[in-house]
C-alpha positions as a Markdown table, in Angstrom:
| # | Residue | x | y | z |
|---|---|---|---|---|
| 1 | Unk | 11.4 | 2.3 | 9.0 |
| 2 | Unk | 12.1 | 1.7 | 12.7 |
| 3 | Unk | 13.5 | -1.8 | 12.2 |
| 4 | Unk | 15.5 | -0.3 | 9.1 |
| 5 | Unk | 16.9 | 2.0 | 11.2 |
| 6 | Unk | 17.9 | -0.3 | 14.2 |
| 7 | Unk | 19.3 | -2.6 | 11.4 |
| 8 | Unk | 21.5 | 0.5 | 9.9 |
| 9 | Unk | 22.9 | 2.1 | 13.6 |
| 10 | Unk | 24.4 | -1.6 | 13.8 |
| 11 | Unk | 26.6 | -1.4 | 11.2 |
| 12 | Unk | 27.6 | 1.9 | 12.0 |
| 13 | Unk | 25.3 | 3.9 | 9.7 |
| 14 | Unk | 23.0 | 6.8 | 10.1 |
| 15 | Unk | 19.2 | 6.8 | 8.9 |
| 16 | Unk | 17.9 | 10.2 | 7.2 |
| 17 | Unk | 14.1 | 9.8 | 6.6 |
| 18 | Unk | 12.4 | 11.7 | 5.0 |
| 19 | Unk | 8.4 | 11.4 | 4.0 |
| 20 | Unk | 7.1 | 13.7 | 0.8 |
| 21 | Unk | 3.8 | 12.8 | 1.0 |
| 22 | Unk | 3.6 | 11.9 | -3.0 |
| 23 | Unk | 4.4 | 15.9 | -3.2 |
| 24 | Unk | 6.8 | 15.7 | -6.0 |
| 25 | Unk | 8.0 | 19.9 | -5.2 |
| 26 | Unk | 8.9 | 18.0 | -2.0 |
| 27 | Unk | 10.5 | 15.0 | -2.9 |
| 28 | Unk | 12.6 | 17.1 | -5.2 |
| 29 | Unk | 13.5 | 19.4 | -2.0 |
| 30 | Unk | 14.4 | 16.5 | 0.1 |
| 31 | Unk | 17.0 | 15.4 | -2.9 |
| 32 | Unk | 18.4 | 18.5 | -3.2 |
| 33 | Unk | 19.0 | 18.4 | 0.4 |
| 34 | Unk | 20.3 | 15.0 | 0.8 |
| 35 | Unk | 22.2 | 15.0 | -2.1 |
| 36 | Unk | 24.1 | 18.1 | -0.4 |
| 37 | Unk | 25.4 | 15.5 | 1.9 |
| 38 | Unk | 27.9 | 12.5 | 2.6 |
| 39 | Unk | 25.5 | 9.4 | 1.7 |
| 40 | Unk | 26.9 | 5.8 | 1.3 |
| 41 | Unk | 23.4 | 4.8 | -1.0 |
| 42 | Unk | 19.8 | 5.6 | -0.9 |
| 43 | Unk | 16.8 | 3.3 | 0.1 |
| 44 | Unk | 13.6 | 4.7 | -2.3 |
| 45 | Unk | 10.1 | 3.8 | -1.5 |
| 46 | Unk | 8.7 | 6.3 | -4.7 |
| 47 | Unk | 10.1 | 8.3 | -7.0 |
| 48 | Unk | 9.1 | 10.6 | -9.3 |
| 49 | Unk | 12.4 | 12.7 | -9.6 |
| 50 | Unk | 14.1 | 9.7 | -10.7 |
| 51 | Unk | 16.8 | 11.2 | -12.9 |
| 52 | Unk | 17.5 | 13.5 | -10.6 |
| 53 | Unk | 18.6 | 11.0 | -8.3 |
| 54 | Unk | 20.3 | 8.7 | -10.9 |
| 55 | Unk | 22.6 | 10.8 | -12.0 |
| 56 | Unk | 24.2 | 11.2 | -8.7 |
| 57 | Unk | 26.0 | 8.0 | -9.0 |
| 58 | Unk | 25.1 | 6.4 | -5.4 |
| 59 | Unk | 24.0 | 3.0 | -5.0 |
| 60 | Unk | 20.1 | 2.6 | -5.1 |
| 61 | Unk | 17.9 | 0.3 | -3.8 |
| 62 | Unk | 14.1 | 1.4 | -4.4 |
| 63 | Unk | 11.2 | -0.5 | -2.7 |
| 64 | Unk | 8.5 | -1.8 | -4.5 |
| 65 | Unk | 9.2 | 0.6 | -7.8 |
| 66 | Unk | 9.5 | -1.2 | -10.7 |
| 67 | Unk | 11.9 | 1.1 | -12.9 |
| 68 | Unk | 12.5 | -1.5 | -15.9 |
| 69 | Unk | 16.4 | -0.5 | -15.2 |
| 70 | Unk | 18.0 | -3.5 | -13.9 |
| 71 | Unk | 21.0 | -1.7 | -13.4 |
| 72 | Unk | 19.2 | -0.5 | -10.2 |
| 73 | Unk | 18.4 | -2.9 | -7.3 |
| 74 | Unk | 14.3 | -3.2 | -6.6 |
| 75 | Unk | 12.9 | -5.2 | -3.7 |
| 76 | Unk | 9.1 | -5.7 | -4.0 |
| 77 | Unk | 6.3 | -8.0 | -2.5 |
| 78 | Unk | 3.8 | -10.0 | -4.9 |
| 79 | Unk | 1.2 | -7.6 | -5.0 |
| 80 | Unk | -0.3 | -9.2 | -7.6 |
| 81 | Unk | -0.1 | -12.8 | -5.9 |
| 82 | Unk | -1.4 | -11.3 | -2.6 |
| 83 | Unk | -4.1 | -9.3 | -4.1 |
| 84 | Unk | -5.6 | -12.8 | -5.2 |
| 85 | Unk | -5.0 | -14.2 | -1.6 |
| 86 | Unk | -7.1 | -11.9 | -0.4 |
| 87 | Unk | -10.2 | -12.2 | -2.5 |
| 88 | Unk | -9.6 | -16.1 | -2.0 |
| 89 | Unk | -9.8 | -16.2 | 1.0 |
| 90 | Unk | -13.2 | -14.2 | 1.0 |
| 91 | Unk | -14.8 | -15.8 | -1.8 |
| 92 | Unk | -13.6 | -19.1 | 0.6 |
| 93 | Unk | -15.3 | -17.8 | 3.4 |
| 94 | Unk | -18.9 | -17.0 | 1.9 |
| 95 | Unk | -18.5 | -13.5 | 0.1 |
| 96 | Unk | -20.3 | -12.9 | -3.1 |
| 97 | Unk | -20.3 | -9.3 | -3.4 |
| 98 | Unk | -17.1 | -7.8 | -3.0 |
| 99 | Unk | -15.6 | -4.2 | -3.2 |
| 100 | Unk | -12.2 | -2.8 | -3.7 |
| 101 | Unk | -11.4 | 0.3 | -1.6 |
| 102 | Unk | -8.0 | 2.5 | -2.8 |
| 103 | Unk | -6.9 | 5.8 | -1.9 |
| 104 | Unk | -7.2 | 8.6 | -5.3 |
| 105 | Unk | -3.6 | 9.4 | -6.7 |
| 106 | Unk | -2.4 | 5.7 | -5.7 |
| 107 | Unk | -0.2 | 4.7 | -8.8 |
| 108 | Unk | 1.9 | 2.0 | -9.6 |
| 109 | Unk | 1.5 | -0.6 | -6.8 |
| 110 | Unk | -2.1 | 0.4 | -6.6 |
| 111 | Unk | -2.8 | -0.3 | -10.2 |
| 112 | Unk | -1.0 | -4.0 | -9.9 |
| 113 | Unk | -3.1 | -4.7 | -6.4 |
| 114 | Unk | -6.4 | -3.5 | -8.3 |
| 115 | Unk | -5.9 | -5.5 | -11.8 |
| 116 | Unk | -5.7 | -8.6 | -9.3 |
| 117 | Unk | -8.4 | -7.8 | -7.3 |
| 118 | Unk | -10.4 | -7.1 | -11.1 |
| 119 | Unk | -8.9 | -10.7 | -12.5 |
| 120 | Unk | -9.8 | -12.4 | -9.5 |
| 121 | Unk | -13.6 | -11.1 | -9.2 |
| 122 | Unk | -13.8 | -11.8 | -13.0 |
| 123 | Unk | -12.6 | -15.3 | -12.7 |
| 124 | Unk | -15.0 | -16.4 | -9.7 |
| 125 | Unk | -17.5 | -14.7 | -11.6 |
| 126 | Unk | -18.6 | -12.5 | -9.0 |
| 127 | Unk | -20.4 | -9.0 | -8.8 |
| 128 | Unk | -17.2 | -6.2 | -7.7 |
| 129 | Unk | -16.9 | -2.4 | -7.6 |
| 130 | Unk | -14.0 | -0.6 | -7.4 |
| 131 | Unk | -14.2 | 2.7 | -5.2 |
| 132 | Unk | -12.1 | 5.3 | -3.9 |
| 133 | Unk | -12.3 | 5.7 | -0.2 |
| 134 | Unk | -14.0 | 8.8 | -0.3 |
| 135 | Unk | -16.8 | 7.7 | -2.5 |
| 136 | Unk | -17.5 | 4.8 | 0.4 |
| 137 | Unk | -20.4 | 5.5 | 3.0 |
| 138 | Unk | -23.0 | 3.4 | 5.0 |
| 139 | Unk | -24.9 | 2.8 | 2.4 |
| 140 | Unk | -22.3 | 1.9 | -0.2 |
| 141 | Unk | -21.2 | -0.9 | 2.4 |
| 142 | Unk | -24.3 | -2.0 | 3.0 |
| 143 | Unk | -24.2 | -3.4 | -0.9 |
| 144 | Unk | -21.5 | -5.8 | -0.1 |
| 145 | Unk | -20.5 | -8.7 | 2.0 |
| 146 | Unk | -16.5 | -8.4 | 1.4 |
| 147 | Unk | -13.8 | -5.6 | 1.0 |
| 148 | Unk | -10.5 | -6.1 | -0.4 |
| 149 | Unk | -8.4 | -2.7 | 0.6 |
| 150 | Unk | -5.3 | -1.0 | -0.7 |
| 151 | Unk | -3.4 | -1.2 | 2.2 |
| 152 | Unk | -4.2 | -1.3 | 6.3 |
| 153 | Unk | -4.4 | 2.4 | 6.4 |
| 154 | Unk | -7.7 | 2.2 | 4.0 |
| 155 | Unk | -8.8 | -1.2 | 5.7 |
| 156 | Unk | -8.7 | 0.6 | 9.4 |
| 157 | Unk | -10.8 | 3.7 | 7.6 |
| 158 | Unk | -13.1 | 0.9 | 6.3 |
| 159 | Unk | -13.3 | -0.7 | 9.6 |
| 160 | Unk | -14.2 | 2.8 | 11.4 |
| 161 | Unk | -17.1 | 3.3 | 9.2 |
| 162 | Unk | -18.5 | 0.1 | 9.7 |
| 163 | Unk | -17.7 | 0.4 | 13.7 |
| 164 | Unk | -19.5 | 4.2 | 13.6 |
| 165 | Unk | -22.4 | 2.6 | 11.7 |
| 166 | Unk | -23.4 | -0.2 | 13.3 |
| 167 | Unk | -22.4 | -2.5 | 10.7 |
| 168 | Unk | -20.8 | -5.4 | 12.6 |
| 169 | Unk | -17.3 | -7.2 | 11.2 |
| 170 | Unk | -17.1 | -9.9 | 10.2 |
| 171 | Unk | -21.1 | -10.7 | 10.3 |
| 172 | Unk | -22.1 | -8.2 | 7.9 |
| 173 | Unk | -19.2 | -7.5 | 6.3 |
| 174 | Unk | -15.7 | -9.3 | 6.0 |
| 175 | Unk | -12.7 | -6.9 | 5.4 |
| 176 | Unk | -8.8 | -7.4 | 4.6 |
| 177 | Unk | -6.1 | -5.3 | 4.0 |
| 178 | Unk | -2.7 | -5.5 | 2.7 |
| 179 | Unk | 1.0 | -4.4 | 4.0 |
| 180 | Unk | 0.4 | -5.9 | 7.6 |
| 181 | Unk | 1.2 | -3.5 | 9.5 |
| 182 | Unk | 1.5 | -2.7 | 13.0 |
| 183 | Unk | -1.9 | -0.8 | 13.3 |
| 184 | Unk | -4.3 | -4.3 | 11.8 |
| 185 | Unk | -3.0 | -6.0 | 15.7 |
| 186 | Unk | -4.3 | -2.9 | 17.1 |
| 187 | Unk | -7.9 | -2.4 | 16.2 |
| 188 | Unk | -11.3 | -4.2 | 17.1 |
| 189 | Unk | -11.8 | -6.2 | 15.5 |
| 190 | Unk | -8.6 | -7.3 | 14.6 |
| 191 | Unk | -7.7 | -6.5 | 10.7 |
| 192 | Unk | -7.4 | -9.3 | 8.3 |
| 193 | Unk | -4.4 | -8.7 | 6.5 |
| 194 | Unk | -1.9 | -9.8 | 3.7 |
């Protein structure tokens, strides 16, 4: 959002962010109030008020949302393709057992990230379990050697269990995450990250 933001003040444009949370009473409050006033387009991360914003006729761009509209613009990353990265490159470094940690009321991208993580465990023919991050504790981690995560934020949780627990990374457990964001530079150890 930061770089975004830079990027926009240098052409002369002004940056409205706003964060809903996956609320969809306040996504459809922050529309009401941005559509109240003077916008040159609209960058979407998730929508679930998508009429609403369509039929206000301003140039779209939504990231990593597939609407099947191609009159809209839609930049997204290979989830899919990076999803299978990941368990790669822990199946190439010794894991058998691996686990797949998302967050409860992750759609979309989520569901494209876990049906690779699924293909990929059933086409090394390895044992995999798919968990939210509140069912994971010690002794759930303890049953693995790899975990693939949603994104950093889950992978950083992950990591803090482990750290808490005296489960040492990567000896006992390897973990990656996806997004590669600032935070994976940030922690010990260091996050393995798509």
């Amino acid at each position: 959002a930061e770089a975004f933001e830079r990027r926009n003040a240098s052409r002369g444009y002004k940056t409205i962010l706003c964060n809903t949370r996956d609320d969809d009473s306040l996504e459809q409050e922050y529309l009401n109030m941005i559509m109240e006033q003077r916008l040159d387009g609209l960058v979407i991360a998730t929508s679930n008020n998508y009429n609403s914003v369509v039929k206000n006729n301003l140039p779209i761009v939504y990231l990593d949302y597939m609407l099947g509209d191609e009159s809209y613009i839609s930049v997204t990353s290979k989830h899919y393709d990076g999803v299978q990265k990941a368990c790669g490159h822990l199946i190439d470094n010794g894991c058998k057992r691996l686990l797949y940690v998302y967050t409860s009321g992750a759609a979309g991208v989520s569901k494209l990230r876990k049906d690779a993580f699924i293909y990929s465990m059933k086409s090394a023919g390895l044992e995999y379990e798919l968990l939210t991050l509140d069912e994971v504790s010690k002794d759930t981690l303890e049953k693995f050697d790899g975990v693939v995560c949603w994104n950093d934020i889950v992978a950083v949780d992950i990591l803090n269990i482990c750290v808490s627990n005296n489960i040492k990374v990567p000896e006992d457990i390897q973990i990656i995450g996806y997004d590669n964001i600032e935070i994976s530079e940030k922690v010990t150890p260091k996050l393995t990250t798509i």
